[in-house]
DNA sequence: CTTACCATGTAAGGCGTTACATGATTCA
DNA sequence: TGAATCATGTAACGCCTTACATGGTAAG
């Protein structure tokens, strides 16, 4: 099949847990997966159509009273495809941080401007941490309800661990940049 | 200008420090920036052509004896464009970790398969750390040679800090997965 | 003499976003 | 009644990678 499009597997993965509509898939991606994956409606619906054509998912129209609603479920064939992919080695882990780009070229922007970027970054991270902590706690409390919860928990912990490292780096970096500023005075 | 293509700024940033050929730009990206940015020749050369058309860079043919070689320098206009962009707020910091995807859907793959992914991830990180450490040390030793070095150092430290956090998460996660395996026996 | 590296460039095609188009329902 | 949310889908367009095409140079 040589499928290089990861979104197909993201959707298959989400459907392996429960049937969902395209709209709900978007919500899951924006909620739980947002830390390490993203997708827009403009790619989700076409992917879903492709997946159905390949019999990896099937759809049932659950529209009620005029409101269009299509719920997708994973098929046996789809589950096999997902498992096959999960066994394959990871191809790419990518980190694209514009903040780091602006930091790297910081000498063209000065300590002040760079400091601002760090502070905005810190703010974003600080804002996310409570959600991750809540997620970890919640998952720990329902660990045995579903085997999947253990894996969700490991992922959430990775997020927390990473964000905490970012935060301590921010603190360090801010101090260094501030002392650089003072030298300049 | 509404330039959404970040690669243009990456190139401008690199050229703000020293004149480079397209080939050397690729080397810089693959070397120093690889942790948080990537680009292929197929995007670098067209970007360079565009940049020159906009008078953000100019080229000088430094071919010697038949070997084609074009060296690009940033113009004043290009430097202004770079500075303008550096002052703008960051639009997106993106992390796309297939490893986390495969971990998240781990219940479809089992503890064994998931453990393998973590181990491969750990290996990659472990392999990178000495390079980052060397980079940090080297930059610390030549800190005053160029104002840019201070910013390069901050970036390298971010890499180190992040990778160390990943590593400690790997250790934790492996233990949890292994104890999950034993429960299953 | 052949492999690896230096060096530039183009073409095809995939992936994905934004914007648009449409319409129902819920809540204040 | 108007805003927010639910819900699906398409079209235009941009970005990027891979593969291809071409040829020089250095080292073993």
mmCIF file of C-alpha atoms in Angstrom, chain A residues 7-146:
data_model
loop_
_atom_site.group_PDB
_atom_site.id
_atom_site.type_symbol
_atom_site.label_atom_id
_atom_site.label_comp_id
_atom_site.label_asym_id
_atom_site.label_seq_id
_atom_site.Cartn_x
_atom_site.Cartn_y
_atom_site.Cartn_z
ATOM 1 C CA UNK A 7 -3.370 11.050 9.121
ATOM 2 C CA UNK A 8 -4.969 7.838 7.865
ATOM 3 C CA UNK A 9 -3.389 5.978 10.772
ATOM 4 C CA UNK A 10 -4.286 8.661 13.259
ATOM 5 C CA UNK A 11 -7.914 8.289 12.258
ATOM 6 C CA UNK A 12 -7.701 4.494 12.257
ATOM 7 C CA UNK A 13 -6.161 4.679 15.705
ATOM 8 C CA UNK A 14 -8.910 6.888 17.055
ATOM 9 C CA UNK A 15 -11.596 4.685 15.508
ATOM 10 C CA UNK A 16 -9.952 1.566 16.953
ATOM 11 C CA UNK A 17 -11.142 2.823 20.322
ATOM 12 C CA UNK A 18 -14.634 4.010 19.424
ATOM 13 C CA UNK A 19 -16.774 4.978 16.427
ATOM 14 C CA UNK A 20 -16.623 8.696 15.681
ATOM 15 C CA UNK A 21 -17.856 11.318 13.240
ATOM 16 C CA UNK A 22 -15.419 13.461 11.274
ATOM 17 C CA UNK A 23 -16.257 16.339 13.527
ATOM 18 C CA UNK A 24 -15.502 14.322 16.638
ATOM 19 C CA UNK A 25 -12.229 13.109 15.130
ATOM 20 C CA UNK A 26 -11.208 16.730 14.730
ATOM 21 C CA UNK A 27 -12.086 17.340 18.366
ATOM 22 C CA UNK A 28 -9.999 14.380 19.534
ATOM 23 C CA UNK A 29 -7.028 15.562 17.492
ATOM 24 C CA UNK A 30 -7.327 19.126 18.771
ATOM 25 C CA UNK A 31 -7.786 17.914 22.319
ATOM 26 C CA UNK A 32 -5.757 14.873 23.245
ATOM 27 C CA UNK A 33 -3.348 14.674 20.315
ATOM 28 C CA UNK A 34 -2.704 18.376 19.796
ATOM 29 C CA UNK A 35 0.593 18.191 21.615
ATOM 30 C CA UNK A 36 2.132 15.977 18.966
ATOM 31 C CA UNK A 37 -0.230 15.977 16.004
ATOM 32 C CA UNK A 38 -2.568 18.259 14.100
ATOM 33 C CA UNK A 39 -5.096 18.111 11.278
ATOM 34 C CA UNK A 40 -7.790 20.242 9.673
ATOM 35 C CA UNK A 41 -11.240 19.355 8.339
ATOM 36 C CA UNK A 42 -9.853 19.871 4.877
ATOM 37 C CA UNK A 43 -7.683 16.813 5.338
ATOM 38 C CA UNK A 44 -9.847 14.752 7.687
ATOM 39 C CA UNK A 45 -12.904 14.386 5.433
ATOM 40 C CA UNK A 46 -10.942 13.398 2.314
ATOM 41 C CA UNK A 47 -8.922 10.931 4.389
ATOM 42 C CA UNK A 48 -12.116 9.407 5.752
ATOM 43 C CA UNK A 49 -13.477 9.033 2.213
ATOM 44 C CA UNK A 50 -10.264 7.321 1.120
ATOM 45 C CA UNK A 51 -10.313 5.035 4.134
ATOM 46 C CA UNK A 52 -13.858 3.982 3.338
ATOM 47 C CA UNK A 53 -13.015 3.308 -0.294
ATOM 48 C CA UNK A 54 -10.299 0.942 0.933
ATOM 49 C CA UNK A 55 -12.729 -0.764 3.329
ATOM 50 C CA UNK A 56 -10.662 0.239 6.344
ATOM 51 C CA UNK A 57 -13.687 1.956 7.838
ATOM 52 C CA UNK A 58 -17.407 1.914 7.205
ATOM 53 C CA UNK A 59 -19.918 4.612 7.762
ATOM 54 C CA UNK A 60 -23.431 4.722 9.077
ATOM 55 C CA UNK A 61 -25.680 7.659 8.628
ATOM 56 C CA UNK A 62 -26.856 8.692 12.073
ATOM 57 C CA UNK A 63 -28.519 11.872 10.938
ATOM 58 C CA UNK A 64 -31.582 12.755 12.927
ATOM 59 C CA UNK A 65 -34.190 15.276 11.807
ATOM 60 C CA UNK A 66 -32.320 16.881 8.960
ATOM 61 C CA UNK A 67 -28.987 17.298 10.694
ATOM 62 C CA UNK A 68 -26.361 15.425 8.699
ATOM 63 C CA UNK A 69 -24.222 13.123 10.801
ATOM 64 C CA UNK A 70 -22.024 10.278 9.635
ATOM 65 C CA UNK A 71 -20.481 7.953 12.148
ATOM 66 C CA UNK A 72 -17.422 5.937 11.145
ATOM 67 C CA UNK A 73 -16.338 2.573 12.527
ATOM 68 C CA UNK A 74 -13.130 0.665 11.915
ATOM 69 C CA UNK A 75 -13.393 -2.640 10.023
ATOM 70 C CA UNK A 76 -11.391 -5.801 10.681
ATOM 71 C CA UNK A 77 -9.320 -4.972 7.623
ATOM 72 C CA UNK A 78 -8.743 -1.472 8.984
ATOM 73 C CA UNK A 79 -7.641 -2.815 12.337
ATOM 74 C CA UNK A 80 -5.176 -5.116 10.636
ATOM 75 C CA UNK A 81 -3.807 -2.193 8.638
ATOM 76 C CA UNK A 82 -3.405 -0.168 11.825
ATOM 77 C CA UNK A 83 -1.637 -3.025 13.607
ATOM 78 C CA UNK A 84 0.670 -3.509 10.664
ATOM 79 C CA UNK A 85 1.631 0.153 10.766
ATOM 80 C CA UNK A 86 2.087 0.126 14.528
ATOM 81 C CA UNK A 87 4.632 -2.685 14.167
ATOM 82 C CA UNK A 88 6.687 -0.808 11.589
ATOM 83 C CA UNK A 89 9.557 1.322 12.813
ATOM 84 C CA UNK A 90 8.956 5.044 13.235
ATOM 85 C CA UNK A 91 9.975 7.012 10.175
ATOM 86 C CA UNK A 92 10.248 10.517 11.524
ATOM 87 C CA UNK A 93 9.977 12.485 14.744
ATOM 88 C CA UNK A 94 9.879 16.114 13.876
ATOM 89 C CA UNK A 95 10.087 19.249 15.935
ATOM 90 C CA UNK A 96 9.521 22.552 14.140
ATOM 91 C CA UNK A 97 9.861 25.342 16.643
ATOM 92 C CA UNK A 98 9.740 28.802 15.191
ATOM 93 C CA UNK A 99 10.642 30.039 18.650
ATOM 94 C CA UNK A 100 13.978 28.257 18.386
ATOM 95 C CA UNK A 101 14.532 29.736 14.959
ATOM 96 C CA UNK A 102 13.981 33.233 16.293
ATOM 97 C CA UNK A 103 16.213 32.454 19.221
ATOM 98 C CA UNK A 104 18.968 31.072 17.009
ATOM 99 C CA UNK A 105 19.010 34.231 14.926
ATOM 100 C CA UNK A 106 18.594 36.349 18.055
ATOM 101 C CA UNK A 107 21.752 38.406 17.503
ATOM 102 C CA UNK A 108 19.903 40.200 14.692
ATOM 103 C CA UNK A 109 17.029 40.961 17.026
ATOM 104 C CA UNK A 110 18.757 41.804 20.291
ATOM 105 C CA UNK A 111 18.290 40.535 23.825
ATOM 106 C CA UNK A 112 15.032 42.472 24.347
ATOM 107 C CA UNK A 113 13.247 41.075 21.341
ATOM 108 C CA UNK A 114 14.502 37.578 22.006
ATOM 109 C CA UNK A 115 13.434 37.778 25.609
ATOM 110 C CA UNK A 116 9.921 38.576 24.473
ATOM 111 C CA UNK A 117 9.789 35.406 22.416
ATOM 112 C CA UNK A 118 10.976 33.328 25.351
ATOM 113 C CA UNK A 119 8.376 34.902 27.591
ATOM 114 C CA UNK A 120 5.567 34.213 25.161
ATOM 115 C CA UNK A 121 6.787 30.653 24.809
ATOM 116 C CA UNK A 122 6.931 30.263 28.565
ATOM 117 C CA UNK A 123 3.418 31.604 28.867
ATOM 118 C CA UNK A 124 2.034 29.113 26.366
ATOM 119 C CA UNK A 125 3.754 26.220 28.099
ATOM 120 C CA UNK A 126 2.707 27.385 31.564
ATOM 121 C CA UNK A 127 -0.849 27.579 30.368
ATOM 122 C CA UNK A 128 -0.797 24.019 29.021
ATOM 123 C CA UNK A 129 0.723 22.320 32.053
ATOM 124 C CA UNK A 130 -2.378 22.330 34.292
ATOM 125 C CA UNK A 131 -4.368 20.608 31.534
ATOM 126 C CA UNK A 132 -1.710 17.951 31.182
ATOM 127 C CA UNK A 133 -1.585 17.468 34.938
ATOM 128 C CA UNK A 134 -5.341 17.129 35.087
ATOM 129 C CA UNK A 135 -5.204 14.650 32.241
ATOM 130 C CA UNK A 136 -2.588 12.560 34.003
ATOM 131 C CA UNK A 137 -4.595 12.521 37.231
ATOM 132 C CA UNK A 138 -7.805 11.650 35.471
ATOM 133 C CA UNK A 139 -6.190 8.805 33.536
ATOM 134 C CA UNK A 140 -4.568 7.430 36.669
ATOM 135 C CA UNK A 141 -7.969 7.235 38.311
ATOM 136 C CA UNK A 142 -9.538 5.223 35.489
ATOM 137 C CA UNK A 143 -6.504 3.156 34.582
ATOM 138 C CA UNK A 144 -8.228 -0.216 34.706
ATOM 139 C CA UNK A 145 -11.365 0.732 32.842
ATOM 140 C CA UNK A 146 -9.715 0.246 29.473
#
